[in-house]
mmCIF file of C-alpha atoms in Angstrom:
data_model
loop_
_atom_site.group_PDB
_atom_site.id
_atom_site.type_symbol
_atom_site.label_atom_id
_atom_site.label_comp_id
_atom_site.label_asym_id
_atom_site.label_seq_id
_atom_site.Cartn_x
_atom_site.Cartn_y
_atom_site.Cartn_z
ATOM 1 C CA UNK A 28 0.000 0.000 0.000
ATOM 2 C CA UNK A 29 3.017 2.298 -0.363
ATOM 3 C CA UNK A 30 1.656 5.550 -1.871
ATOM 4 C CA UNK A 31 4.892 6.619 -3.552
ATOM 5 C CA UNK A 32 7.654 9.081 -2.767
ATOM 6 C CA UNK A 33 5.555 12.259 -2.977
ATOM 7 C CA UNK A 34 8.347 13.980 -4.907
ATOM 8 C CA UNK A 35 8.439 17.760 -5.138
ATOM 9 C CA UNK A 36 7.567 19.583 -8.363
ATOM 10 C CA UNK A 37 11.215 20.571 -8.789
ATOM 11 C CA UNK A 38 12.433 16.966 -8.600
ATOM 12 C CA UNK A 39 9.769 15.802 -11.054
ATOM 13 C CA UNK A 40 10.630 18.689 -13.381
ATOM 14 C CA UNK A 41 14.296 17.715 -13.288
ATOM 15 C CA UNK A 42 13.470 14.089 -14.074
ATOM 16 C CA UNK A 43 11.144 14.893 -16.972
ATOM 17 C CA UNK A 44 13.721 17.280 -18.444
ATOM 18 C CA UNK A 45 16.548 14.755 -18.212
ATOM 19 C CA UNK A 46 18.250 15.161 -21.570
ATOM 20 C CA UNK A 47 19.864 12.474 -23.692
ATOM 21 C CA UNK A 48 20.358 12.061 -27.422
ATOM 22 C CA UNK A 49 17.482 9.596 -27.623
ATOM 23 C CA UNK A 50 14.936 10.823 -25.044
ATOM 24 C CA UNK A 51 12.138 13.195 -26.053
ATOM 25 C CA UNK A 52 10.073 13.796 -22.937
ATOM 26 C CA UNK A 53 6.638 15.412 -22.754
ATOM 27 C CA UNK A 54 7.286 18.494 -20.606
ATOM 28 C CA UNK A 55 3.990 20.314 -21.189
ATOM 29 C CA UNK A 56 3.096 20.214 -17.473
ATOM 30 C CA UNK A 57 6.570 21.253 -16.278
ATOM 31 C CA UNK A 58 7.337 24.766 -17.523
ATOM 32 C CA UNK A 59 8.177 23.800 -21.117
ATOM 33 C CA UNK A 60 9.726 27.213 -21.819
ATOM 34 C CA UNK A 61 12.268 26.829 -19.023
ATOM 35 C CA UNK A 62 15.444 24.768 -18.985
ATOM 36 C CA UNK A 63 16.107 22.233 -16.244
ATOM 37 C CA UNK A 64 17.386 23.552 -12.947
ATOM 38 C CA UNK A 65 21.117 23.494 -12.246
ATOM 39 C CA UNK A 66 20.894 20.206 -10.309
ATOM 40 C CA UNK A 67 19.103 18.579 -13.248
ATOM 41 C CA UNK A 68 21.698 19.874 -15.704
ATOM 42 C CA UNK A 69 24.494 18.490 -13.534
ATOM 43 C CA UNK A 70 22.712 15.121 -13.408
ATOM 44 C CA UNK A 71 22.485 15.120 -17.224
ATOM 45 C CA UNK A 72 26.179 15.708 -17.774
ATOM 46 C CA UNK A 73 27.221 13.357 -14.937
ATOM 47 C CA UNK A 74 25.098 10.600 -16.456
ATOM 48 C CA UNK A 75 26.783 11.041 -19.821
ATOM 49 C CA UNK A 76 30.228 11.083 -18.220
ATOM 50 C CA UNK A 77 29.609 7.938 -16.182
ATOM 51 C CA UNK A 78 28.187 5.942 -19.087
ATOM 52 C CA UNK A 79 31.094 6.653 -21.431
ATOM 53 C CA UNK A 80 33.796 5.996 -18.829
ATOM 54 C CA UNK A 81 32.311 2.813 -17.416
ATOM 55 C CA UNK A 82 31.312 1.422 -20.813
ATOM 56 C CA UNK A 83 34.902 1.923 -21.965
ATOM 57 C CA UNK A 84 36.044 0.139 -18.802
ATOM 58 C CA UNK A 85 33.616 -2.744 -19.391
ATOM 59 C CA UNK A 86 34.661 -3.053 -23.026
ATOM 60 C CA UNK A 87 38.346 -3.269 -22.164
ATOM 61 C CA UNK A 88 37.802 -5.669 -19.267
ATOM 62 C CA UNK A 89 35.637 -7.999 -21.378
ATOM 63 C CA UNK A 90 38.132 -8.054 -24.221
ATOM 64 C CA UNK A 91 35.595 -6.743 -26.734
ATOM 65 C CA UNK A 92 37.749 -3.606 -26.977
ATOM 66 C CA UNK A 93 41.522 -3.769 -27.427
ATOM 67 C CA UNK A 94 43.855 -0.886 -26.556
ATOM 68 C CA UNK A 95 45.161 -0.754 -30.115
ATOM 69 C CA UNK A 96 41.626 -0.066 -31.362
ATOM 70 C CA UNK A 97 41.680 3.227 -29.441
ATOM 71 C CA UNK A 98 44.601 4.699 -31.362
ATOM 72 C CA UNK A 99 43.453 8.027 -32.763
ATOM 73 C CA UNK A 100 40.808 8.533 -30.050
ATOM 74 C CA UNK A 101 41.998 11.827 -28.591
ATOM 75 C CA UNK A 102 40.741 11.368 -25.034
ATOM 76 C CA UNK A 103 42.404 7.972 -24.786
ATOM 77 C CA UNK A 104 45.687 9.354 -26.089
ATOM 78 C CA UNK A 105 45.615 12.373 -23.768
ATOM 79 C CA UNK A 106 44.903 10.276 -20.667
ATOM 80 C CA UNK A 107 47.396 7.488 -21.426
ATOM 81 C CA UNK A 108 50.130 9.999 -22.287
ATOM 82 C CA UNK A 109 49.401 11.846 -19.046
ATOM 83 C CA UNK A 110 49.886 8.615 -17.096
ATOM 84 C CA UNK A 111 52.906 7.462 -19.077
ATOM 85 C CA UNK A 112 51.238 4.315 -20.459
ATOM 86 C CA UNK A 113 52.365 3.480 -23.987
ATOM 87 C CA UNK A 114 50.978 0.281 -25.454
ATOM 88 C CA UNK A 115 52.388 -1.996 -22.777
ATOM 89 C CA UNK A 116 50.253 -4.730 -21.239
ATOM 90 C CA UNK A 117 46.923 -3.329 -20.040
ATOM 91 C CA UNK A 118 46.419 -5.200 -16.771
ATOM 92 C CA UNK A 119 43.641 -4.468 -14.267
ATOM 93 C CA UNK A 120 45.720 -1.880 -12.407
ATOM 94 C CA UNK A 121 46.574 0.096 -15.517
ATOM 95 C CA UNK A 122 42.989 -0.073 -16.776
ATOM 96 C CA UNK A 123 41.719 1.181 -13.431
ATOM 97 C CA UNK A 124 44.218 4.052 -13.403
ATOM 98 C CA UNK A 125 43.315 5.095 -16.950
ATOM 99 C CA UNK A 126 39.558 5.111 -16.306
ATOM 100 C CA UNK A 127 40.022 6.945 -13.001
ATOM 101 C CA UNK A 128 42.161 9.611 -14.690
ATOM 102 C CA UNK A 129 39.609 9.940 -17.510
ATOM 103 C CA UNK A 130 36.799 10.528 -15.005
ATOM 104 C CA UNK A 131 38.934 12.993 -13.070
ATOM 105 C CA UNK A 132 39.758 14.961 -16.220
ATOM 106 C CA UNK A 133 36.087 15.198 -17.191
ATOM 107 C CA UNK A 134 34.844 16.094 -13.715
ATOM 108 C CA UNK A 135 37.408 18.865 -13.360
ATOM 109 C CA UNK A 136 36.525 20.304 -16.754
ATOM 110 C CA UNK A 137 32.805 20.144 -16.004
ATOM 111 C CA UNK A 138 33.268 22.026 -12.722
ATOM 112 C CA UNK A 139 35.465 24.704 -14.281
ATOM 113 C CA UNK A 140 33.300 25.151 -17.385
ATOM 114 C CA UNK A 141 30.035 25.236 -15.431
ATOM 115 C CA UNK A 142 31.433 27.754 -12.951
ATOM 116 C CA UNK A 143 32.662 29.973 -15.779
ATOM 117 C CA UNK A 144 29.344 29.855 -17.628
ATOM 118 C CA UNK A 145 27.366 30.716 -14.494
ATOM 119 C CA UNK A 146 29.565 33.762 -13.893
ATOM 120 C CA UNK A 147 29.407 34.841 -17.542
ATOM 121 C CA UNK A 148 25.609 34.486 -17.612
ATOM 122 C CA UNK A 149 25.178 37.009 -14.812
ATOM 123 C CA UNK A 150 22.328 34.931 -13.360
ATOM 124 C CA UNK A 151 21.452 35.686 -9.753
ATOM 125 C CA UNK A 152 18.393 33.447 -9.302
ATOM 126 C CA UNK A 153 17.184 29.964 -10.240
ATOM 127 C CA UNK A 154 14.503 31.494 -12.471
ATOM 128 C CA UNK A 155 17.059 33.539 -14.402
ATOM 129 C CA UNK A 156 19.221 30.469 -14.945
ATOM 130 C CA UNK A 157 16.261 28.433 -16.216
ATOM 131 C CA UNK A 158 15.351 31.168 -18.691
ATOM 132 C CA UNK A 159 18.725 30.996 -20.426
ATOM 133 C CA UNK A 160 18.730 29.612 -23.969
ATOM 134 C CA UNK A 161 21.512 27.137 -23.125
ATOM 135 C CA UNK A 162 22.585 24.793 -20.331
ATOM 136 C CA UNK A 163 25.321 26.147 -18.091
ATOM 137 C CA UNK A 164 26.423 22.703 -16.900
ATOM 138 C CA UNK A 165 28.700 21.003 -19.396
ATOM 139 C CA UNK A 166 32.142 20.629 -20.895
ATOM 140 C CA UNK A 167 34.213 23.105 -22.843
ATOM 141 C CA UNK A 168 33.962 22.869 -26.631
ATOM 142 C CA UNK A 169 37.186 20.904 -27.051
ATOM 143 C CA UNK A 170 36.286 18.238 -24.502
ATOM 144 C CA UNK A 171 32.721 18.083 -25.835
ATOM 145 C CA UNK A 172 34.153 17.283 -29.289
ATOM 146 C CA UNK A 173 36.479 14.641 -27.840
ATOM 147 C CA UNK A 174 33.597 13.069 -25.915
ATOM 148 C CA UNK A 175 31.616 12.903 -29.145
ATOM 149 C CA UNK A 176 34.496 11.040 -30.775
ATOM 150 C CA UNK A 177 34.661 8.558 -27.877
ATOM 151 C CA UNK A 178 30.889 7.978 -27.901
ATOM 152 C CA UNK A 179 30.913 7.351 -31.664
ATOM 153 C CA UNK A 180 33.740 4.858 -31.148
ATOM 154 C CA UNK A 181 31.846 3.038 -28.392
ATOM 155 C CA UNK A 182 28.683 2.878 -30.473
ATOM 156 C CA UNK A 183 30.467 1.385 -33.458
ATOM 157 C CA UNK A 184 32.769 -1.011 -31.610
ATOM 158 C CA UNK A 185 31.011 -1.923 -28.337
ATOM 159 C CA UNK A 186 27.262 -1.264 -28.469
ATOM 160 C CA UNK A 187 27.073 -2.877 -31.936
ATOM 161 C CA UNK A 188 29.478 -5.703 -31.058
ATOM 162 C CA UNK A 189 28.005 -9.116 -32.014
ATOM 163 C CA UNK A 190 28.213 -10.353 -28.404
ATOM 164 C CA UNK A 191 26.256 -7.335 -27.159
ATOM 165 C CA UNK A 192 23.645 -7.645 -29.914
ATOM 166 C CA UNK A 193 23.194 -11.342 -29.182
ATOM 167 C CA UNK A 194 22.579 -10.614 -25.500
ATOM 168 C CA UNK A 195 20.067 -7.879 -26.381
ATOM 169 C CA UNK A 196 18.172 -10.299 -28.637
ATOM 170 C CA UNK A 197 18.165 -12.949 -25.892
ATOM 171 C CA UNK A 198 16.919 -10.447 -23.314
ATOM 172 C CA UNK A 199 14.099 -9.230 -25.555
ATOM 173 C CA UNK A 200 13.049 -12.786 -26.339
ATOM 174 C CA UNK A 201 13.099 -13.761 -22.661
ATOM 175 C CA UNK A 202 10.981 -10.811 -21.511
ATOM 176 C CA UNK A 203 8.530 -11.135 -24.415
ATOM 177 C CA UNK A 204 7.982 -14.847 -23.838
ATOM 178 C CA UNK A 205 7.530 -14.386 -20.066
ATOM 179 C CA UNK A 206 4.997 -11.622 -20.643
ATOM 180 C CA UNK A 207 2.971 -13.653 -23.121
ATOM 181 C CA UNK A 208 3.070 -16.778 -20.929
ATOM 182 C CA UNK A 209 1.786 -14.915 -17.858
ATOM 183 C CA UNK A 210 -0.969 -13.255 -19.897
ATOM 184 C CA UNK A 211 -2.142 -16.526 -21.404
ATOM 185 C CA UNK A 212 -2.140 -18.376 -18.063
ATOM 186 C CA UNK A 213 -2.198 -16.005 -15.029
ATOM 187 C CA UNK A 214 -2.457 -18.971 -12.654
ATOM 188 C CA UNK A 215 1.289 -19.590 -13.042
ATOM 189 C CA UNK A 216 1.954 -16.254 -11.332
ATOM 190 C CA UNK A 217 2.716 -16.378 -7.589
ATOM 191 C CA UNK A 218 -0.425 -16.099 -5.456
ATOM 192 C CA UNK A 219 0.478 -12.703 -4.020
ATOM 193 C CA UNK A 220 0.998 -11.359 -7.548
ATOM 194 C CA UNK A 221 -2.332 -12.795 -8.707
ATOM 195 C CA UNK A 222 -3.981 -10.871 -5.872
ATOM 196 C CA UNK A 223 -3.082 -7.575 -7.568
ATOM 197 C CA UNK A 224 -4.821 -8.334 -10.856
ATOM 198 C CA UNK A 225 -8.293 -7.079 -9.880
ATOM 199 C CA UNK A 226 -6.889 -3.741 -8.745
ATOM 200 C CA UNK A 227 -4.249 -3.103 -11.419
ATOM 201 C CA UNK A 228 -5.382 -5.189 -14.379
ATOM 202 C CA UNK A 229 -3.622 -8.241 -15.779
ATOM 203 C CA UNK A 230 -1.254 -6.489 -18.200
ATOM 204 C CA UNK A 231 -0.035 -3.941 -15.634
ATOM 205 C CA UNK A 232 0.375 -6.617 -12.973
ATOM 206 C CA UNK A 233 2.498 -8.736 -15.302
ATOM 207 C CA UNK A 234 4.551 -5.690 -16.336
ATOM 208 C CA UNK A 235 5.235 -4.804 -12.708
ATOM 209 C CA UNK A 236 6.163 -8.376 -11.856
ATOM 210 C CA UNK A 237 8.657 -8.708 -14.711
ATOM 211 C CA UNK A 238 10.088 -5.242 -14.043
ATOM 212 C CA UNK A 239 10.925 -6.311 -10.489
ATOM 213 C CA UNK A 240 12.880 -9.389 -11.585
ATOM 214 C CA UNK A 241 16.655 -9.601 -11.454
ATOM 215 C CA UNK A 242 18.371 -10.914 -14.582
ATOM 216 C CA UNK A 243 19.099 -14.243 -12.899
ATOM 217 C CA UNK A 244 15.533 -14.698 -11.655
ATOM 218 C CA UNK A 245 14.104 -13.902 -15.108
ATOM 219 C CA UNK A 246 16.380 -16.496 -16.724
ATOM 220 C CA UNK A 247 15.413 -19.078 -14.080
ATOM 221 C CA UNK A 248 11.707 -18.381 -14.631
ATOM 222 C CA UNK A 249 12.175 -18.710 -18.375
ATOM 223 C CA UNK A 250 13.909 -22.053 -17.880
ATOM 224 C CA UNK A 251 11.116 -23.327 -15.617
ATOM 225 C CA UNK A 252 8.440 -22.336 -18.137
ATOM 226 C CA UNK A 253 10.013 -23.406 -21.417
ATOM 227 C CA UNK A 254 12.582 -26.106 -20.652
ATOM 228 C CA UNK A 255 10.734 -29.489 -20.546
ATOM 229 C CA UNK A 256 13.521 -31.010 -18.440
ATOM 230 C CA UNK A 257 13.491 -28.261 -15.821
ATOM 231 C CA UNK A 258 11.627 -28.760 -12.549
ATOM 232 C CA UNK A 259 8.595 -26.417 -12.246
#
């Protein structure tokens, strides 16, 4: 019977105005003529920073990305030169140091650039900042360009890697088949989940149930439902 978090308007506004290259949110009820507040802008840029750095880390650790593939990627070359790494073995310690230095470089630039833009804007209030035609939180133009280069590299070489695509196809198939199985025979749902159907409707109940699954639990459920040799 938990009624929710009762979030403030400002928090909801920041969430709905969370900006990515692929999200187009409906902001009609949240001051559509105003930009996100400073905290929301910082969350946007921090999200972008974290994804790129940790995806690069994951790609290198998994072996899907090789250090030699990153030759010509300016951020990689700047960070590795700064640390004194030059195409020697990339063990866990070196990889950790490189990613940590990359994050540090980006965080420092974001702080300096955001501080400079706030001062240059002359804004004295939250309302004035939100009425600007641009976000104050961000990177300088040079680092923004280098980040774009790194993101394009990750898209082409990691996000579209055959192993990643195969896992995405498996995940979609697993979730789709679970959803359809629960809809066709709701009695296979746990009793306490079945008890929510009258209040929420079958489709929403099934959606909520699947959304709350861990990856491992979803795979185990799939095995129980579709593997004839698996115990129910």
